[in-house]
Structures are given as structure tokens and as C-alpha cells.
């Protein structure tokens, strides 16, 4: 009599079980042996991570340097004190950037979300044309986009300032919101909307109580992407800004001719900490939101 493990049917069954349970002992052993072997892909990953994060580490490091140059002379909080006590123009430009970023991102999020819902749910003449035109600000060079907006604002006699920056940032942030919400709507079960209509909901109630809550992660992602794009934009803002509307990137650029002050490094470190904290809170919110569904 053959041993049960030597029977061909038993061997096939064991192999099938191993395939269905990738955490079995042989699979874990193979995975560990593979992870111990250095590979070209792991080298490329490490190089990419270093390329992205080493400049941030340098900024943080030199924000605590007592000297203004690149020579380390000792640990000091001198530049943080100067940031909070003697940097009025810097904070004014940062406040302008924050106002523009939040305002234009909110406007782009509302318009982009409604546009994505309308394009996804309805069929009308020119639908494909609208989708194509919406993506143009994403593919056009920023120089061309900024110059065209400057010509348009001059043609309509609109004074350059905070309003023109707001309009310009809303324009180039809109496609990112539209794209992210549209991708979220691809996974949305539209039969839920039909069920809401059957239960007596009108179109506005179905949008606010059914559609928006289900696509909220995509909406939030589009809003945060818009805030990031607006805060760091320089080229388009340079073309459409006017007196009294200096944003943070414009202020930093104006200081380059005199040498970038370590105060900028201190502000950058605070922005990094704020971004990490906000991303952590948003991650927990999205996890709890997904678990509640």
C-alpha cells in the first residue's frame, strides 16, 4: 500500500493548496530567500528614494545651522526665531499663497466634481469635446498657459492681482479634480442612484446624499492635489500676479539674487511637518470612512 503523500492525487491536492495559500511554509521560505538577494530594482528604488528625500534632509539639517552659509558652525534656533519675529513679508506672501490655494482648490473641486458627475451620467452633444478640452491645461506648457491668461486678462481689462491668480489657479487645477473624480465614478454602482430615485429622492438629494458620499475619497484627493499644485506654482503665477499679490514662490524667487536665507529652510521644515501631520490625519479618516462602508 502506497503512503498517502506519495499518491499522485494527494500530491496534486497539496500543490493546489499551496497555490491557494501563499503564506504556507515553502512559500514563506522562497519569499525570504528572494528578499535577501540584492537586485537591480531594489537599487533603483533606493536611488529614487534618496533622490527625492535627501534634498529635504539637507533643508532640515541647515535650518538648524547657526551660520548663513553651507558651512556647519553649530546647532542653533536662530533662523526659527527670525522666522516668527522678523519675517513679515515672508508670512504675508505665505498667507497669500494659502488663500489662493484653498480658494482656487475649493472652486476647482466643486466645478470638477459636478462636471465629472454630469459627463459620467448624461449623454449630450459635445461630450467628448468637453472631456478633451478639459485636459488641455494638464498637457500645455505652463509658459504658454500663463502667457495666454495674461493676454486674456489684459484684453478684458482685468487688473492683475489676487483675483487673476485665483482664476488662473482654478483653471489649471480643474482638470486634476475632474480626472480623479471621473476615475472614482468608474467604480461607482449607479444602481444605487436608481434605487434612491425609486425611494422618492430628487436629483439634488441623490447627488448630495448618495453620489457625493460614495465618491468622497476621489473628491478629497482632487482637492489636496489642487492645493499642492497651487502652493508650488511659480510660472503661471509670475505671469498673472500684480502689485500686492506676491505669493511664497514669487517671494523665494525674488530673494535668490541676494542668496536664499536659512529662514526659508526653517519655514520649509515647518511645512514638511504640517504636511505629514495632515496626511496622517487624512489617512486615518479615509481608513475609518472605508471601514464604515
Tab-separated table of C-alpha atoms in Angstrom:
chain	number	residue	atom	x	y	z
A	1	UNK	CA	0.000	0.000	0.000
A	2	UNK	CA	1.349	3.404	-1.016
A	3	UNK	CA	1.934	6.135	1.510
A	4	UNK	CA	-0.831	8.773	1.259
A	5	UNK	CA	1.659	11.551	0.499
A	6	UNK	CA	3.053	9.552	-2.464
A	7	UNK	CA	-0.312	9.169	-4.159
A	8	UNK	CA	-0.482	11.351	-7.329
A	9	UNK	CA	-3.908	12.765	-6.446
A	10	UNK	CA	-2.661	13.704	-2.984
A	11	UNK	CA	0.355	15.459	-4.490
A	12	UNK	CA	-1.875	17.489	-6.830
A	13	UNK	CA	-4.126	18.407	-3.925
A	14	UNK	CA	-1.160	19.602	-1.835
A	15	UNK	CA	0.154	21.663	-4.753
A	16	UNK	CA	-3.259	23.267	-5.228
A	17	UNK	CA	-3.491	24.086	-1.520
A	18	UNK	CA	-0.046	25.700	-1.650
A	19	UNK	CA	-1.176	27.853	-4.554
A	20	UNK	CA	-4.307	28.947	-2.723
A	21	UNK	CA	-2.431	29.644	0.499
A	22	UNK	CA	0.615	31.716	-0.407
A	23	UNK	CA	1.619	32.061	3.260
A	24	UNK	CA	2.487	28.388	3.581
A	25	UNK	CA	5.930	27.386	4.859
A	26	UNK	CA	7.541	26.677	1.435
A	27	UNK	CA	6.211	29.934	0.044
A	28	UNK	CA	7.486	31.946	3.009
A	29	UNK	CA	10.892	30.306	2.696
A	30	UNK	CA	11.093	31.130	-1.008
A	31	UNK	CA	9.991	34.706	-0.357
A	32	UNK	CA	12.595	35.220	2.363
A	33	UNK	CA	15.381	33.808	0.184
A	34	UNK	CA	14.296	36.127	-2.650
A	35	UNK	CA	14.186	39.160	-0.376
A	36	UNK	CA	17.720	38.504	0.845
A	37	UNK	CA	19.102	38.711	-2.681
A	38	UNK	CA	20.046	42.236	-3.832
A	39	UNK	CA	18.584	43.164	-7.196
A	40	UNK	CA	18.788	45.976	-9.680
A	41	UNK	CA	15.183	47.001	-8.951
A	42	UNK	CA	15.923	47.432	-5.236
A	43	UNK	CA	18.966	49.562	-6.119
A	44	UNK	CA	16.850	51.754	-8.408
A	45	UNK	CA	14.216	52.099	-5.677
A	46	UNK	CA	16.818	53.153	-3.107
A	47	UNK	CA	18.341	55.644	-5.546
A	48	UNK	CA	14.920	57.142	-6.338
A	49	UNK	CA	14.045	57.478	-2.635
A	50	UNK	CA	17.402	59.114	-1.929
A	51	UNK	CA	16.964	61.491	-4.865
A	52	UNK	CA	13.544	62.561	-3.591
A	53	UNK	CA	14.211	62.840	0.135
A	54	UNK	CA	17.881	63.803	0.515
A	55	UNK	CA	17.216	67.439	-0.511
A	56	UNK	CA	14.545	67.621	2.185
A	57	UNK	CA	17.009	66.238	4.718
A	58	UNK	CA	19.553	68.875	3.686
A	59	UNK	CA	16.973	71.644	4.127
A	60	UNK	CA	16.063	70.399	7.604
A	61	UNK	CA	19.727	69.993	8.571
A	62	UNK	CA	20.779	73.506	7.577
A	63	UNK	CA	17.706	75.104	9.147
A	64	UNK	CA	19.453	74.423	12.491
A	65	UNK	CA	22.818	75.795	11.386
A	66	UNK	CA	23.938	78.916	13.200
A	67	UNK	CA	25.717	80.225	10.079
A	68	UNK	CA	24.050	81.545	6.962
A	69	UNK	CA	26.286	79.673	4.523
A	70	UNK	CA	26.729	75.973	3.846
A	71	UNK	CA	29.480	75.587	6.437
A	72	UNK	CA	28.255	73.998	9.661
A	73	UNK	CA	29.166	76.151	12.659
A	74	UNK	CA	26.891	74.721	15.329
A	75	UNK	CA	23.341	73.965	16.323
A	76	UNK	CA	21.080	76.983	16.688
A	77	UNK	CA	17.415	78.014	16.597
A	78	UNK	CA	18.383	81.438	15.287
A	79	UNK	CA	16.512	81.142	11.995
A	80	UNK	CA	13.328	79.877	13.638
A	81	UNK	CA	13.350	82.900	15.922
A	82	UNK	CA	13.858	85.183	12.932
A	83	UNK	CA	11.051	83.365	11.103
A	84	UNK	CA	8.499	84.116	13.803
A	85	UNK	CA	9.762	87.518	14.946
A	86	UNK	CA	11.228	89.275	11.902
A	87	UNK	CA	9.733	87.878	8.664
A	88	UNK	CA	6.629	89.924	7.996
A	89	UNK	CA	6.953	89.884	4.194
A	90	UNK	CA	7.533	86.156	4.190
A	91	UNK	CA	4.400	85.460	6.222
A	92	UNK	CA	2.420	87.870	4.069
A	93	UNK	CA	3.431	86.012	0.913
A	94	UNK	CA	2.695	82.675	2.585
A	95	UNK	CA	-0.752	83.923	3.604
A	96	UNK	CA	-1.416	84.989	0.007
A	97	UNK	CA	-0.396	81.531	-1.210
A	98	UNK	CA	-2.613	79.850	1.365
A	99	UNK	CA	-5.643	81.992	0.484
A	100	UNK	CA	-5.188	81.391	-3.220
A	101	UNK	CA	-4.555	77.651	-2.758
A	102	UNK	CA	-7.584	76.992	-0.558
A	103	UNK	CA	-9.923	79.250	-2.528
A	104	UNK	CA	-8.968	78.067	-6.006
A	105	UNK	CA	-8.876	74.421	-4.894
A	106	UNK	CA	-12.351	74.674	-3.385
A	107	UNK	CA	-13.717	76.262	-6.575
A	108	UNK	CA	-11.947	73.710	-8.784
A	109	UNK	CA	-13.204	70.845	-6.597
A	110	UNK	CA	-16.841	71.950	-6.823
A	111	UNK	CA	-16.737	72.559	-10.573
A	112	UNK	CA	-14.633	69.498	-11.337
A	113	UNK	CA	-16.844	67.186	-9.267
A	114	UNK	CA	-20.064	68.458	-10.848
A	115	UNK	CA	-18.510	68.262	-14.315
A	116	UNK	CA	-17.357	64.675	-13.771
A	117	UNK	CA	-20.772	63.603	-12.481
A	118	UNK	CA	-22.510	65.293	-15.408
A	119	UNK	CA	-20.198	63.799	-18.031
A	120	UNK	CA	-20.454	60.339	-16.490
A	121	UNK	CA	-24.221	60.219	-16.002
A	122	UNK	CA	-25.523	62.088	-19.052
A	123	UNK	CA	-25.115	61.742	-22.801
A	124	UNK	CA	-25.203	65.005	-24.761
A	125	UNK	CA	-23.796	66.629	-27.873
A	126	UNK	CA	-20.167	67.699	-27.456
A	127	UNK	CA	-19.493	65.406	-24.504
A	128	UNK	CA	-16.262	64.045	-25.975
A	129	UNK	CA	-15.151	67.547	-26.959
A	130	UNK	CA	-15.646	68.796	-23.392
A	131	UNK	CA	-13.597	65.906	-21.994
A	132	UNK	CA	-10.775	66.658	-24.445
A	133	UNK	CA	-10.715	70.403	-23.778
A	134	UNK	CA	-10.746	69.821	-20.020
A	135	UNK	CA	-7.397	68.041	-20.175
A	136	UNK	CA	-5.654	70.804	-22.153
A	137	UNK	CA	-4.373	72.719	-19.072
A	138	UNK	CA	-2.643	69.500	-17.958
A	139	UNK	CA	-0.683	68.983	-21.175
A	140	UNK	CA	0.050	72.575	-22.203
A	141	UNK	CA	3.391	74.033	-21.025
A	142	UNK	CA	2.923	76.405	-18.112
A	143	UNK	CA	4.636	79.221	-20.022
A	144	UNK	CA	2.018	79.054	-22.769
A	145	UNK	CA	-0.810	78.780	-20.263
A	146	UNK	CA	0.439	81.718	-18.215
A	147	UNK	CA	1.036	83.888	-21.261
A	148	UNK	CA	-2.398	83.130	-22.721
A	149	UNK	CA	-4.058	84.026	-19.423
A	150	UNK	CA	-2.086	87.266	-19.239
A	151	UNK	CA	-3.268	88.209	-22.744
A	152	UNK	CA	-6.862	87.318	-21.855
A	153	UNK	CA	-6.858	89.343	-18.632
A	154	UNK	CA	-5.357	92.300	-20.474
A	155	UNK	CA	-7.994	92.001	-23.216
A	156	UNK	CA	-10.866	92.156	-20.721
A	157	UNK	CA	-9.162	94.960	-18.722
A	158	UNK	CA	-8.959	92.870	-15.556
A	159	UNK	CA	-6.377	94.254	-13.160
A	160	UNK	CA	-3.647	91.795	-12.262
A	161	UNK	CA	-3.685	90.754	-8.629
A	162	UNK	CA	-5.178	88.196	-6.276
A	163	UNK	CA	-8.296	87.772	-8.423
A	164	UNK	CA	-6.354	86.912	-11.580
A	165	UNK	CA	-4.154	84.472	-9.662
A	166	UNK	CA	-7.283	82.860	-8.229
A	167	UNK	CA	-8.825	82.467	-11.694
A	168	UNK	CA	-5.608	81.103	-13.183
A	169	UNK	CA	-5.072	78.550	-10.413
A	170	UNK	CA	-8.687	77.424	-10.600
A	171	UNK	CA	-8.257	76.854	-14.325
A	172	UNK	CA	-5.202	74.610	-14.149
A	173	UNK	CA	-6.385	72.754	-11.011
A	174	UNK	CA	-9.778	71.884	-12.501
A	175	UNK	CA	-8.538	69.023	-14.772
A	176	UNK	CA	-6.879	67.199	-11.865
A	177	UNK	CA	-10.111	67.169	-9.843
A	178	UNK	CA	-12.101	66.174	-12.922
A	179	UNK	CA	-9.763	63.254	-13.660
A	180	UNK	CA	-9.716	61.893	-10.103
A	181	UNK	CA	-13.472	62.129	-9.595
A	182	UNK	CA	-14.085	60.585	-13.004
A	183	UNK	CA	-11.837	57.644	-12.082
A	184	UNK	CA	-13.767	57.212	-8.832
A	185	UNK	CA	-17.077	57.250	-10.709
A	186	UNK	CA	-15.878	54.355	-12.882
A	187	UNK	CA	-16.109	52.101	-9.797
A	188	UNK	CA	-19.380	53.574	-8.584
A	189	UNK	CA	-22.520	51.413	-8.663
A	190	UNK	CA	-25.052	53.670	-10.375
A	191	UNK	CA	-27.898	51.310	-9.494
A	192	UNK	CA	-27.752	52.877	-6.010
A	193	UNK	CA	-28.840	56.187	-7.554
A	194	UNK	CA	-31.740	54.499	-9.317
A	195	UNK	CA	-32.764	52.953	-6.004
A	196	UNK	CA	-32.706	56.425	-4.416
A	197	UNK	CA	-34.978	57.708	-7.175
A	198	UNK	CA	-37.364	54.798	-6.551
A	199	UNK	CA	-37.494	55.753	-2.871
A	200	UNK	CA	-38.588	59.298	-3.714
A	201	UNK	CA	-35.297	61.228	-3.821
A	202	UNK	CA	-34.942	64.015	-6.357
A	203	UNK	CA	-31.788	64.683	-8.373
A	204	UNK	CA	-30.288	67.104	-5.864
A	205	UNK	CA	-30.888	64.740	-2.933
A	206	UNK	CA	-29.437	61.802	-4.856
A	207	UNK	CA	-26.331	63.855	-5.658
A	208	UNK	CA	-25.744	65.165	-2.131
A	209	UNK	CA	-26.807	62.102	-0.124
A	210	UNK	CA	-25.816	59.209	-2.386
A	211	UNK	CA	-23.282	60.135	-5.060
A	212	UNK	CA	-21.027	62.600	-3.194
A	213	UNK	CA	-20.561	60.419	-0.044
A	214	UNK	CA	-19.573	57.445	-2.202
A	215	UNK	CA	-17.027	59.366	-4.276
A	216	UNK	CA	-15.725	61.439	-1.348
A	217	UNK	CA	-12.194	59.902	-1.379
A	218	UNK	CA	-11.783	60.948	-5.008
A	219	UNK	CA	-13.101	64.434	-4.246
A	220	UNK	CA	-10.702	64.847	-1.310
A	221	UNK	CA	-7.791	63.564	-3.390
A	222	UNK	CA	-8.573	66.097	-6.098
A	223	UNK	CA	-8.812	68.905	-3.549
A	224	UNK	CA	-5.475	68.036	-1.921
A	225	UNK	CA	-3.801	67.689	-5.305
A	226	UNK	CA	-5.126	71.127	-6.245
A	227	UNK	CA	-3.821	72.658	-3.013
A	228	UNK	CA	-0.381	71.178	-3.659
A	229	UNK	CA	-0.310	72.343	-7.283
A	230	UNK	CA	-1.395	75.844	-6.310
A	231	UNK	CA	1.065	76.261	-3.434
A	232	UNK	CA	4.089	75.331	-5.525
A	233	UNK	CA	3.167	77.060	-8.779
A	234	UNK	CA	5.560	79.768	-9.928
A	235	UNK	CA	5.434	80.117	-13.727
A	236	UNK	CA	1.724	80.841	-14.184
A	237	UNK	CA	1.620	82.988	-11.035
A	238	UNK	CA	4.562	85.021	-12.327
A	239	UNK	CA	2.582	85.992	-15.439
A	240	UNK	CA	-0.743	86.855	-13.780
A	241	UNK	CA	0.376	88.429	-10.489
A	242	UNK	CA	0.285	92.139	-9.757
A	243	UNK	CA	1.309	94.592	-7.034
A	244	UNK	CA	0.459	93.362	-3.548
A	245	UNK	CA	-0.186	89.769	-4.652
A	246	UNK	CA	3.222	88.192	-4.079
A	247	UNK	CA	2.951	84.505	-3.262
A	248	UNK	CA	5.528	82.372	-1.479
A	249	UNK	CA	7.209	81.001	-4.652
A	250	UNK	CA	7.494	84.550	-6.033
A	251	UNK	CA	8.965	85.780	-2.751
A	252	UNK	CA	11.538	82.994	-2.659
A	253	UNK	CA	12.473	83.722	-6.282
A	254	UNK	CA	12.929	87.417	-5.515
A	255	UNK	CA	15.338	86.504	-2.689
A	256	UNK	CA	17.551	84.296	-4.861
A	257	UNK	CA	19.563	87.264	-6.131
A	258	UNK	CA	20.594	88.023	-2.552
A	259	UNK	CA	21.062	84.376	-1.547
A	260	UNK	CA	18.310	82.266	-0.064
A	261	UNK	CA	18.046	82.920	3.662
A	262	UNK	CA	18.033	79.935	6.057
A	263	UNK	CA	14.703	81.339	7.246
A	264	UNK	CA	13.243	79.687	4.130
A	265	UNK	CA	14.733	76.402	5.324
A	266	UNK	CA	13.023	76.830	8.686
A	267	UNK	CA	9.675	77.553	7.036
A	268	UNK	CA	10.150	74.564	4.729
A	269	UNK	CA	10.711	72.258	7.693
A	270	UNK	CA	7.534	73.503	9.352
A	271	UNK	CA	5.632	72.951	6.103
A	272	UNK	CA	7.001	69.396	5.887
A	273	UNK	CA	5.846	68.669	9.441
A	274	UNK	CA	2.429	70.164	8.750
A	275	UNK	CA	2.041	68.140	5.563
A	276	UNK	CA	2.997	64.899	7.303
A	277	UNK	CA	0.584	65.568	10.155
A	278	UNK	CA	-2.267	66.421	7.795
A	279	UNK	CA	-1.553	63.353	5.635
A	280	UNK	CA	-1.627	61.159	8.755
A	281	UNK	CA	-4.991	62.568	9.812
A	282	UNK	CA	-6.396	62.165	6.311
A	283	UNK	CA	-5.131	58.581	6.115
A	284	UNK	CA	-6.915	57.669	9.342
A	285	UNK	CA	-10.078	59.411	8.148
A	286	UNK	CA	-10.089	57.520	4.848
A	287	UNK	CA	-9.473	54.227	6.638
A	288	UNK	CA	-12.393	54.815	9.000
A	289	UNK	CA	-14.534	56.013	6.083
A	290	UNK	CA	-13.768	52.864	4.088
A	291	UNK	CA	-14.464	50.661	7.114
A	292	UNK	CA	-17.875	52.273	7.612
A	293	UNK	CA	-18.977	51.352	4.088
